[in-house]
Tab-separated table of C-alpha atoms in Angstrom:
chain	number	residue	atom	x	y	z
Q	25	UNK	CA	103.618	-198.840	-201.881
Q	26	UNK	CA	100.181	-200.400	-201.304
Q	27	UNK	CA	98.482	-198.667	-204.293
Q	28	UNK	CA	95.627	-200.814	-205.603
Q	29	UNK	CA	96.085	-201.768	-209.235
Q	30	UNK	CA	95.050	-204.186	-211.956
Q	31	UNK	CA	97.785	-206.675	-211.204
Q	32	UNK	CA	97.070	-209.320	-208.495
Q	33	UNK	CA	99.842	-210.008	-205.994
Q	34	UNK	CA	102.045	-213.107	-206.284
Q	35	UNK	CA	101.262	-215.975	-203.912
Q	36	UNK	CA	103.336	-217.031	-200.936
Q	37	UNK	CA	105.939	-215.416	-198.694
Q	38	UNK	CA	109.731	-215.052	-199.052
Q	39	UNK	CA	110.319	-217.316	-196.030
Q	40	UNK	CA	107.807	-220.015	-197.071
Q	41	UNK	CA	108.912	-223.654	-197.021
Q	42	UNK	CA	109.781	-225.510	-200.189
Q	43	UNK	CA	106.692	-226.076	-202.302
Q	44	UNK	CA	105.627	-229.509	-203.427
Q	45	UNK	CA	104.789	-230.346	-207.041
Q	46	UNK	CA	101.073	-229.585	-206.773
Q	47	UNK	CA	101.725	-226.262	-205.046
Q	48	UNK	CA	104.183	-225.322	-207.769
Q	49	UNK	CA	101.673	-226.188	-210.479
Q	50	UNK	CA	98.950	-224.176	-208.784
Q	51	UNK	CA	101.334	-221.216	-208.367
Q	52	UNK	CA	102.346	-221.341	-212.031
Q	53	UNK	CA	98.685	-221.436	-213.082
Q	54	UNK	CA	97.971	-218.392	-210.989
Q	55	UNK	CA	101.046	-216.652	-212.398
Q	56	UNK	CA	99.877	-217.418	-215.920
Q	57	UNK	CA	96.488	-215.811	-215.242
Q	58	UNK	CA	98.251	-212.899	-213.626
Q	59	UNK	CA	100.451	-212.509	-216.656
Q	60	UNK	CA	97.403	-212.308	-218.922
Q	61	UNK	CA	95.790	-209.643	-216.695
Q	62	UNK	CA	98.984	-207.576	-216.590
Q	63	UNK	CA	99.494	-207.776	-220.345
Q	64	UNK	CA	95.850	-206.823	-221.021
Q	65	UNK	CA	96.097	-203.803	-218.720
Q	66	UNK	CA	99.356	-202.622	-220.270
Q	67	UNK	CA	98.010	-202.971	-223.807
Q	68	UNK	CA	94.843	-201.076	-222.794
Q	69	UNK	CA	97.059	-198.345	-221.332
Q	70	UNK	CA	99.085	-198.289	-224.530
Q	71	UNK	CA	95.939	-197.920	-226.666
Q	72	UNK	CA	94.131	-195.440	-224.388
Q	73	UNK	CA	92.756	-192.468	-226.410
Q	74	UNK	CA	94.042	-190.053	-223.775
Q	75	UNK	CA	97.561	-191.454	-224.139
Q	76	UNK	CA	97.524	-190.983	-227.921
Q	77	UNK	CA	96.310	-187.410	-227.474
Q	78	UNK	CA	99.038	-186.675	-224.945
Q	79	UNK	CA	101.698	-188.091	-227.255
Q	80	UNK	CA	100.584	-185.880	-230.140
Q	81	UNK	CA	99.917	-182.648	-228.231
Q	82	UNK	CA	102.206	-179.667	-227.693
Q	83	UNK	CA	101.994	-179.618	-223.930
Q	84	UNK	CA	103.035	-177.048	-221.387
Q	85	UNK	CA	103.022	-176.404	-217.647
Q	86	UNK	CA	101.887	-179.053	-215.216
Q	87	UNK	CA	100.735	-181.453	-217.924
Q	88	UNK	CA	104.075	-181.348	-219.720
Q	89	UNK	CA	105.938	-182.193	-216.513
Q	90	UNK	CA	103.571	-184.928	-215.366
Q	91	UNK	CA	103.288	-186.514	-218.809
Q	92	UNK	CA	107.082	-186.643	-219.133
Q	93	UNK	CA	107.181	-188.487	-215.808
Q	94	UNK	CA	104.298	-190.727	-216.891
Q	95	UNK	CA	106.080	-191.628	-220.138
Q	96	UNK	CA	109.131	-192.665	-218.135
Q	97	UNK	CA	106.892	-194.693	-215.844
Q	98	UNK	CA	105.269	-196.449	-218.833
Q	99	UNK	CA	108.691	-197.286	-220.230
Q	100	UNK	CA	109.679	-198.712	-216.851
Q	101	UNK	CA	106.393	-200.622	-216.691
Q	102	UNK	CA	107.254	-202.480	-219.882
Q	103	UNK	CA	110.770	-203.149	-218.612
Q	104	UNK	CA	109.374	-204.566	-215.395
Q	105	UNK	CA	106.843	-206.585	-217.346
Q	106	UNK	CA	109.648	-207.982	-219.488
Q	107	UNK	CA	111.492	-208.966	-216.330
Q	108	UNK	CA	108.333	-210.508	-214.944
Q	109	UNK	CA	107.771	-212.382	-218.214
Q	110	UNK	CA	111.344	-213.676	-218.242
Q	111	UNK	CA	111.046	-214.901	-214.632
Q	112	UNK	CA	107.785	-216.661	-215.457
Q	113	UNK	CA	109.301	-218.291	-218.553
Q	114	UNK	CA	112.289	-219.450	-216.509
Q	115	UNK	CA	109.995	-221.040	-213.900
Q	116	UNK	CA	107.895	-222.712	-216.579
Q	117	UNK	CA	110.955	-224.095	-218.353
Q	118	UNK	CA	112.331	-225.470	-215.074
Q	119	UNK	CA	108.999	-227.109	-214.273
Q	120	UNK	CA	108.722	-228.674	-217.718
Q	121	UNK	CA	112.095	-230.470	-217.461
Q	122	UNK	CA	110.654	-233.358	-215.511
Q	123	UNK	CA	107.206	-234.674	-214.881
Q	124	UNK	CA	108.222	-235.384	-211.329
Q	125	UNK	CA	110.609	-232.575	-210.264
Q	126	UNK	CA	113.456	-233.373	-207.935
Q	127	UNK	CA	113.964	-231.823	-204.515
Q	128	UNK	CA	116.557	-229.499	-206.036
Q	129	UNK	CA	114.056	-228.457	-208.770
Q	130	UNK	CA	111.350	-227.751	-206.206
Q	131	UNK	CA	113.772	-225.694	-204.093
Q	132	UNK	CA	114.780	-223.656	-207.157
Q	133	UNK	CA	111.156	-223.198	-208.199
Q	134	UNK	CA	110.262	-222.076	-204.686
Q	135	UNK	CA	113.060	-219.509	-204.856
Q	136	UNK	CA	111.846	-218.270	-208.251
Q	137	UNK	CA	108.267	-217.989	-207.071
Q	138	UNK	CA	108.895	-216.533	-203.614
Q	139	UNK	CA	112.421	-215.284	-203.466
Q	140	UNK	CA	113.855	-211.984	-204.684
Q	141	UNK	CA	115.301	-213.512	-207.759
Q	142	UNK	CA	114.096	-211.065	-210.446
Q	143	UNK	CA	116.891	-208.719	-211.508
Q	144	UNK	CA	115.757	-205.238	-212.587
Q	145	UNK	CA	118.043	-202.581	-214.187
Q	146	UNK	CA	118.833	-199.478	-212.175
Q	147	UNK	CA	116.553	-197.069	-214.086
Q	148	UNK	CA	113.617	-199.449	-213.855
Q	149	UNK	CA	114.196	-200.055	-210.174
Q	150	UNK	CA	114.093	-196.278	-209.641
Q	151	UNK	CA	110.479	-196.034	-210.943
Q	152	UNK	CA	111.719	-194.230	-214.011
Q	153	UNK	CA	113.065	-191.325	-211.954
Q	154	UNK	CA	116.804	-191.066	-212.691
Q	155	UNK	CA	117.247	-188.404	-210.018
Q	156	UNK	CA	115.739	-190.291	-207.106
Q	157	UNK	CA	116.483	-193.966	-207.803
Q	158	UNK	CA	119.055	-196.350	-206.321
Q	159	UNK	CA	122.441	-197.096	-207.795
Q	160	UNK	CA	122.696	-197.920	-211.484
Q	161	UNK	CA	123.665	-201.510	-210.568
Q	162	UNK	CA	119.933	-202.292	-210.360
Q	163	UNK	CA	117.882	-204.162	-207.806
Q	164	UNK	CA	116.368	-207.593	-207.240
Q	165	UNK	CA	112.659	-208.149	-206.620
Q	166	UNK	CA	110.346	-210.939	-205.748
Q	167	UNK	CA	107.470	-211.463	-208.135
Q	168	UNK	CA	105.141	-209.972	-205.519
Q	169	UNK	CA	107.385	-206.914	-205.122
Q	170	UNK	CA	107.566	-206.589	-208.886
Q	171	UNK	CA	103.785	-206.555	-209.162
Q	172	UNK	CA	103.541	-203.926	-206.416
Q	173	UNK	CA	106.022	-201.748	-208.278
Q	174	UNK	CA	104.071	-202.164	-211.518
Q	175	UNK	CA	100.812	-201.364	-209.756
Q	176	UNK	CA	102.223	-198.104	-208.441
Q	177	UNK	CA	103.629	-197.091	-211.837
Q	178	UNK	CA	100.421	-198.090	-213.608
Q	179	UNK	CA	98.226	-196.077	-211.223
Q	180	UNK	CA	100.486	-193.023	-211.524
Q	181	UNK	CA	100.522	-193.163	-215.323
Q	182	UNK	CA	96.835	-193.948	-215.692
Q	183	UNK	CA	95.934	-191.060	-213.359
Q	184	UNK	CA	97.654	-188.577	-215.693
Q	185	UNK	CA	96.084	-190.098	-218.809
Q	186	UNK	CA	92.538	-190.357	-217.413
Q	187	UNK	CA	92.602	-186.844	-215.924
Q	188	UNK	CA	93.876	-185.247	-219.142
Q	189	UNK	CA	91.382	-187.223	-221.233
Q	190	UNK	CA	88.506	-186.199	-218.928
Q	191	UNK	CA	89.397	-182.510	-219.233
Q	192	UNK	CA	89.801	-182.756	-223.008
Q	193	UNK	CA	86.488	-184.598	-223.272
Q	194	UNK	CA	84.643	-182.024	-221.190
Q	195	UNK	CA	86.007	-178.539	-221.727
Q	196	UNK	CA	87.057	-177.987	-225.385
Q	197	UNK	CA	83.690	-179.138	-226.743
Q	198	UNK	CA	81.844	-176.942	-224.271
Q	199	UNK	CA	84.124	-174.020	-225.077
Q	200	UNK	CA	83.480	-174.539	-228.805
Q	201	UNK	CA	79.716	-174.568	-228.253
Q	202	UNK	CA	79.955	-171.413	-226.165
Q	203	UNK	CA	82.161	-169.802	-228.824
Q	204	UNK	CA	79.574	-170.622	-231.493
Q	205	UNK	CA	76.877	-169.062	-229.322
Q	206	UNK	CA	79.177	-166.089	-228.785
Q	207	UNK	CA	79.542	-165.611	-232.543
Q	208	UNK	CA	75.773	-165.657	-233.005
Q	209	UNK	CA	75.385	-163.160	-230.186
Q	210	UNK	CA	78.122	-160.935	-231.677
Q	211	UNK	CA	76.415	-160.965	-235.083
Q	212	UNK	CA	73.053	-160.056	-233.567
Q	213	UNK	CA	74.641	-157.473	-231.288
Q	214	UNK	CA	76.466	-155.849	-234.213
Q	215	UNK	CA	73.214	-155.596	-236.184
Q	216	UNK	CA	71.606	-153.582	-233.382
Q	217	UNK	CA	74.610	-151.346	-232.766
Q	218	UNK	CA	76.151	-153.168	-229.800
Q	219	UNK	CA	79.726	-152.771	-230.990
Q	220	UNK	CA	83.090	-152.401	-229.245
Q	221	UNK	CA	83.781	-148.785	-228.430
Q	222	UNK	CA	80.122	-147.835	-228.920
Q	223	UNK	CA	78.329	-149.908	-226.293
Q	224	UNK	CA	79.572	-151.421	-223.013
Q	225	UNK	CA	78.157	-154.839	-223.938
Q	226	UNK	CA	80.164	-154.726	-227.167
Q	227	UNK	CA	83.360	-154.302	-225.148
Q	228	UNK	CA	82.292	-157.174	-222.892
Q	229	UNK	CA	81.786	-159.409	-225.930
Q	230	UNK	CA	85.343	-158.717	-227.055
Q	231	UNK	CA	86.680	-159.571	-223.601
Q	232	UNK	CA	84.745	-162.849	-223.521
Q	233	UNK	CA	85.978	-163.722	-227.013
Q	234	UNK	CA	89.577	-163.215	-225.959
Q	235	UNK	CA	88.999	-165.144	-222.722
Q	236	UNK	CA	87.572	-168.155	-224.572
Q	237	UNK	CA	90.488	-168.159	-227.012
Q	238	UNK	CA	92.998	-168.083	-224.170
Q	239	UNK	CA	91.032	-170.671	-222.190
Q	240	UNK	CA	90.878	-173.117	-225.101
Q	241	UNK	CA	94.580	-172.766	-225.836
Q	242	UNK	CA	95.405	-173.361	-222.173
Q	243	UNK	CA	93.064	-176.354	-221.881
Q	244	UNK	CA	94.582	-178.000	-224.974
Q	245	UNK	CA	98.162	-177.358	-223.874
Q	246	UNK	CA	97.813	-177.950	-220.134
Q	247	UNK	CA	94.645	-179.949	-219.333
Q	248	UNK	CA	95.886	-181.006	-215.901
Q	249	UNK	CA	95.856	-177.350	-214.836
Q	250	UNK	CA	92.049	-177.717	-215.019
Q	251	UNK	CA	91.792	-180.922	-212.992
Q	252	UNK	CA	90.564	-180.965	-209.402
Q	253	UNK	CA	91.503	-184.146	-207.562
Q	254	UNK	CA	88.864	-185.907	-205.529
Q	255	UNK	CA	88.462	-184.509	-202.028
Q	256	UNK	CA	87.484	-187.936	-200.681
Q	257	UNK	CA	91.085	-189.122	-200.709
Q	258	UNK	CA	90.380	-191.920	-203.188
Q	259	UNK	CA	93.528	-193.447	-204.689
Q	260	UNK	CA	91.725	-194.663	-207.806
Q	261	UNK	CA	93.287	-193.309	-211.034
Q	262	UNK	CA	91.381	-190.338	-212.425
Q	263	UNK	CA	89.607	-189.583	-209.166
Q	264	UNK	CA	88.424	-185.996	-209.520
Q	265	UNK	CA	86.647	-183.691	-211.938
Q	266	UNK	CA	87.420	-181.000	-214.545
Q	267	UNK	CA	87.642	-177.470	-213.152
Q	268	UNK	CA	85.078	-175.463	-215.161
Q	269	UNK	CA	85.332	-172.250	-213.134
Q	270	UNK	CA	86.678	-170.014	-215.924
Q	271	UNK	CA	84.277	-171.514	-218.448
Q	272	UNK	CA	81.297	-171.017	-216.106
Q	273	UNK	CA	82.218	-167.366	-215.525
Q	274	UNK	CA	82.441	-166.761	-219.287
Q	275	UNK	CA	79.096	-168.518	-219.824
Q	276	UNK	CA	77.400	-166.371	-217.166
Q	277	UNK	CA	78.893	-163.200	-218.641
Q	278	UNK	CA	77.650	-164.174	-222.112
Q	279	UNK	CA	74.178	-164.836	-220.731
Q	280	UNK	CA	74.155	-161.353	-219.210
Q	281	UNK	CA	75.114	-159.896	-222.583
Q	282	UNK	CA	72.406	-161.905	-224.352
Q	283	UNK	CA	69.862	-160.341	-222.011
Q	284	UNK	CA	71.341	-156.901	-222.723
Q	285	UNK	CA	71.148	-157.492	-226.487
Q	286	UNK	CA	67.560	-158.717	-226.114
Q	287	UNK	CA	66.744	-155.481	-224.299
Q	288	UNK	CA	68.395	-153.510	-227.112
Q	289	UNK	CA	66.323	-155.466	-229.627
Q	290	UNK	CA	63.196	-154.453	-227.761
Q	291	UNK	CA	64.370	-150.852	-227.903
Q	292	UNK	CA	65.010	-151.137	-231.641
Q	293	UNK	CA	61.590	-152.624	-232.312
Q	294	UNK	CA	59.955	-149.937	-230.199
Q	295	UNK	CA	62.110	-147.023	-231.347
Q	296	UNK	CA	60.568	-146.568	-234.799
Q	297	UNK	CA	57.068	-146.584	-233.368
Q	298	UNK	CA	58.017	-144.036	-230.737
Q	299	UNK	CA	59.794	-141.853	-233.297
Q	300	UNK	CA	56.725	-141.889	-235.539
Q	301	UNK	CA	54.532	-140.912	-232.617
Q	302	UNK	CA	56.919	-138.097	-231.723
Q	303	UNK	CA	56.909	-136.809	-235.294
Q	304	UNK	CA	53.112	-136.913	-235.284
Q	305	UNK	CA	52.838	-135.041	-231.962
Q	306	UNK	CA	55.314	-132.345	-233.034
Q	307	UNK	CA	53.635	-132.090	-236.451
Q	308	UNK	CA	50.263	-131.516	-234.756
Q	309	UNK	CA	51.869	-128.933	-232.499
Q	310	UNK	CA	53.379	-127.160	-235.524
Q	311	UNK	CA	50.060	-127.238	-237.406
Q	312	UNK	CA	48.263	-125.906	-234.348
Q	313	UNK	CA	50.752	-123.025	-234.035
Q	314	UNK	CA	50.369	-122.308	-237.747
Q	315	UNK	CA	46.617	-122.257	-237.288
Q	316	UNK	CA	47.043	-119.947	-234.302
Q	317	UNK	CA	49.169	-117.522	-236.324
Q	318	UNK	CA	46.606	-117.491	-239.118
Q	319	UNK	CA	43.822	-117.016	-236.607
Q	320	UNK	CA	45.696	-114.135	-235.028
Q	321	UNK	CA	45.879	-112.364	-238.362
Q	322	UNK	CA	42.158	-112.961	-238.862
Q	323	UNK	CA	41.373	-111.648	-235.381
Q	324	UNK	CA	43.471	-108.539	-235.906
Q	325	UNK	CA	41.653	-107.929	-239.189
Q	326	UNK	CA	38.111	-108.630	-237.976
Q	327	UNK	CA	38.086	-107.660	-234.308
Q	328	UNK	CA	38.727	-104.089	-233.201
Q	329	UNK	CA	39.971	-102.865	-229.830
Q	330	UNK	CA	41.050	-106.365	-228.723
Q	331	UNK	CA	44.339	-107.517	-227.220
Q	332	UNK	CA	45.533	-110.584	-229.147
Q	333	UNK	CA	48.550	-112.477	-227.704
Q	334	UNK	CA	51.548	-113.161	-229.926
Q	335	UNK	CA	52.084	-116.688	-231.274
Q	336	UNK	CA	55.578	-118.204	-231.047
Q	337	UNK	CA	57.083	-120.447	-233.693
Q	338	UNK	CA	57.824	-124.194	-233.444
Q	339	UNK	CA	60.393	-125.300	-230.841
Q	340	UNK	CA	63.740	-125.377	-232.586
Q	341	UNK	CA	65.330	-127.326	-229.739
Q	342	UNK	CA	62.730	-130.082	-229.929
Q	343	UNK	CA	63.157	-130.473	-233.681
Q	344	UNK	CA	66.929	-130.578	-233.281
Q	345	UNK	CA	66.608	-133.275	-230.632
Q	346	UNK	CA	64.187	-135.198	-232.832
Q	347	UNK	CA	66.763	-135.080	-235.625
Q	348	UNK	CA	69.397	-136.304	-233.137
Q	349	UNK	CA	67.094	-139.171	-232.138
Q	350	UNK	CA	66.627	-140.135	-235.783
Q	351	UNK	CA	70.411	-140.075	-236.187
Q	352	UNK	CA	70.828	-142.346	-233.150
Q	353	UNK	CA	68.258	-144.668	-234.725
Q	354	UNK	CA	70.143	-144.659	-238.014
Q	355	UNK	CA	73.455	-145.340	-236.257
Q	356	UNK	CA	71.836	-147.958	-233.971
Q	357	UNK	CA	72.985	-146.111	-230.856
Q	358	UNK	CA	70.159	-147.503	-228.769
Q	359	UNK	CA	71.732	-146.817	-225.398
Q	360	UNK	CA	71.640	-143.093	-226.278
Q	361	UNK	CA	68.306	-143.165	-228.085
Q	362	UNK	CA	66.232	-144.661	-225.279
Q	363	UNK	CA	66.742	-141.919	-222.651
Q	364	UNK	CA	66.411	-139.211	-225.327
Q	365	UNK	CA	63.043	-140.627	-226.433
Q	366	UNK	CA	61.835	-140.666	-222.836
Q	367	UNK	CA	62.630	-136.965	-222.508
Q	368	UNK	CA	61.283	-136.022	-225.940
Q	369	UNK	CA	57.940	-137.740	-225.444
Q	370	UNK	CA	57.180	-135.687	-222.351
Q	371	UNK	CA	58.377	-132.431	-223.876
Q	372	UNK	CA	56.509	-133.034	-227.157
Q	373	UNK	CA	53.228	-133.467	-225.280
Q	374	UNK	CA	53.975	-130.216	-223.435
Q	375	UNK	CA	54.632	-128.506	-226.777
Q	376	UNK	CA	51.303	-129.701	-228.201
Q	377	UNK	CA	49.519	-128.520	-225.057
Q	378	UNK	CA	51.224	-125.119	-225.366
Q	379	UNK	CA	50.192	-124.820	-229.029
Q	380	UNK	CA	46.590	-125.629	-228.218
Q	381	UNK	CA	46.510	-123.079	-225.410
Q	382	UNK	CA	47.983	-120.494	-227.776
Q	383	UNK	CA	45.288	-121.225	-230.373
Q	384	UNK	CA	42.587	-120.989	-227.713
Q	385	UNK	CA	43.921	-117.668	-226.445
Q	386	UNK	CA	44.214	-116.196	-229.954
Q	387	UNK	CA	40.772	-117.268	-231.102
Q	388	UNK	CA	39.009	-116.169	-227.910
Q	389	UNK	CA	37.682	-112.915	-229.499
Q	390	UNK	CA	36.264	-114.861	-232.444
Q	391	UNK	CA	34.616	-117.224	-229.981
Q	392	UNK	CA	33.091	-114.248	-228.172
Q	393	UNK	CA	31.812	-112.826	-231.463
Q	394	UNK	CA	30.351	-116.218	-232.427
Q	395	UNK	CA	28.641	-116.472	-229.052
Q	396	UNK	CA	27.149	-112.985	-229.467
Q	397	UNK	CA	25.931	-113.824	-232.972
Q	398	UNK	CA	24.310	-116.984	-231.687
Q	399	UNK	CA	22.634	-115.165	-228.825
Q	400	UNK	CA	21.318	-112.427	-231.155
Q	401	UNK	CA	19.840	-114.966	-233.585
Q	402	UNK	CA	18.314	-116.965	-230.743
Q	403	UNK	CA	16.441	-113.923	-229.438
Q	404	UNK	CA	15.418	-112.945	-232.984
Q	405	UNK	CA	13.882	-116.417	-233.464
Q	406	UNK	CA	12.106	-116.177	-230.118
Q	407	UNK	CA	10.633	-112.805	-230.987
Q	408	UNK	CA	9.499	-114.121	-234.378
Q	409	UNK	CA	7.727	-117.079	-232.733
Q	410	UNK	CA	5.651	-114.553	-230.744
Q	411	UNK	CA	4.724	-112.587	-233.861
Q	412	UNK	CA	6.802	-109.549	-232.960
Q	413	UNK	CA	9.457	-109.754	-235.664
Q	414	UNK	CA	8.179	-106.538	-237.296
Q	415	UNK	CA	8.231	-104.492	-234.111
Q	416	UNK	CA	9.981	-101.165	-235.032
Q	417	UNK	CA	12.069	-100.915	-231.858
Q	418	UNK	CA	13.147	-104.504	-231.942
Q	419	UNK	CA	13.920	-104.323	-235.643
Q	420	UNK	CA	15.997	-101.207	-235.156
Q	421	UNK	CA	18.030	-102.673	-232.286
Q	422	UNK	CA	18.453	-106.005	-234.064
Q	423	UNK	CA	19.736	-104.339	-237.253
Q	424	UNK	CA	22.206	-102.244	-235.216
Q	425	UNK	CA	23.608	-105.264	-233.353
Q	426	UNK	CA	23.781	-107.319	-236.515
Q	427	UNK	CA	25.692	-104.615	-238.425
Q	428	UNK	CA	28.232	-104.444	-235.570
Q	429	UNK	CA	28.675	-108.220	-235.358
Q	430	UNK	CA	28.940	-108.786	-239.113
Q	431	UNK	CA	31.148	-105.817	-239.918
Q	432	UNK	CA	34.929	-105.769	-239.933
Q	433	UNK	CA	36.615	-104.779	-237.814
Q	434	UNK	CA	34.099	-105.636	-235.114
Q	435	UNK	CA	34.056	-103.645	-231.900
Q	436	UNK	CA	33.209	-106.430	-229.468
Q	437	UNK	CA	32.467	-104.156	-226.555
Q	438	UNK	CA	30.014	-102.035	-228.550
Q	439	UNK	CA	28.519	-105.144	-230.189
Q	440	UNK	CA	28.023	-106.782	-226.822
Q	441	UNK	CA	26.193	-103.678	-225.570
Q	442	UNK	CA	24.004	-103.654	-228.696
Q	443	UNK	CA	23.104	-107.318	-228.229
Q	444	UNK	CA	22.342	-106.688	-224.588
Q	445	UNK	CA	20.020	-103.777	-225.464
Q	446	UNK	CA	18.214	-105.967	-228.017
Q	447	UNK	CA	17.786	-108.645	-225.398
Q	448	UNK	CA	16.330	-106.135	-222.968
Q	449	UNK	CA	13.896	-104.784	-225.527
Q	450	UNK	CA	12.852	-108.302	-226.528
Q	451	UNK	CA	12.328	-109.304	-222.911
Q	452	UNK	CA	10.155	-106.257	-222.260
Q	453	UNK	CA	8.139	-106.816	-225.447
Q	454	UNK	CA	7.448	-110.428	-224.497
Q	455	UNK	CA	5.964	-109.584	-221.050
Q	456	UNK	CA	2.127	-110.182	-221.095
Q	457	UNK	CA	-0.027	-106.966	-220.778
Q	458	UNK	CA	-1.829	-108.153	-217.612
Q	459	UNK	CA	1.522	-108.546	-215.925
Q	460	UNK	CA	2.404	-104.998	-216.930
Q	461	UNK	CA	-0.907	-103.745	-215.452
Q	462	UNK	CA	-0.338	-105.502	-212.200
Q	463	UNK	CA	3.068	-103.977	-212.040
Q	464	UNK	CA	1.593	-100.470	-212.482
Q	465	UNK	CA	-0.986	-100.984	-209.717
């Protein structure tokens, strides 16, 4: 057997000589202390919280089998303790008969203390295992052998109780805390559209929920299935640790989902801003195209003999995709909204650039007319500063150019020629006379 336990071994050897009175008294004192230690350990085992939990639980699997064996062992323990108590009482009564025991009394006491004189029923002698024990006639033990048998049964029973209690103390509470965190994550995830069937993380949340439910049920019903015995080979009861592998995997998976939900939250907080910016960009593009169409009509009415490019309407596809993005936002389908916004932002900027180019191309003739008007007025002011505003030739050419530029429709080519002729006349009129004379010589 040799399993260390709470019960000290009985003194002496089976073949020891007859004890004298003092040796008997010392042996009985030791046996009395041993009795107290054994009784205290058995009562502590009886009152152990893990034992009460095991008795009241609906067990299954490994725990059910091992606890059934442990219960039989505990029953045997009390039977062996009763036998031990009876043997001790018998020895005490024999010693108390006489103050000075006779040789026969000392021989009988020696046999009680060292001999195999303790009768144990068959079931108790078989360690509580009816299938593997000796004959039902029972067996006889020495007090030392009886203590060894009780030590082995105690260690076996306590190992089951301590291991189950350690698992129940560690895992269910942690599972409950993780389940509470899971519920908070599910609520937050649902609010941002991370739902089963709509988002992969929503499906993962359902799987983790089911896993935690199954894990808790299994831990409650079969805690010893989650116990890893010590690898050091220690024979101490309860040597080992709870196996938290399944719990740890669920916790890591939930942490991954929390990060995913946090990313979705960032998308949600950013989505409205991005949608507003997109609406603004497309609205500016639409207004610019509207302005281009109006400008085209003005150009066609005011500028003659000019090729004016056509102006297209707003992009129907972009507006449809913007409406789809708003629908994704309304339905909280962030995993679809994010890539769509990335695409729309680039295309919306392209649309605004296209609208501005269209406006520039359409209004180019008006810009040319404005430039010609500015040039004509600049030369008119220059001529006036030199006191030549009333010059007949200059006045005639100025009036002709001005009528062309301020009439509708305006022939830009003819107006440009008229402005050019006015410029030439003004330049010639502004040349000093001495310079003209030098040129003639």
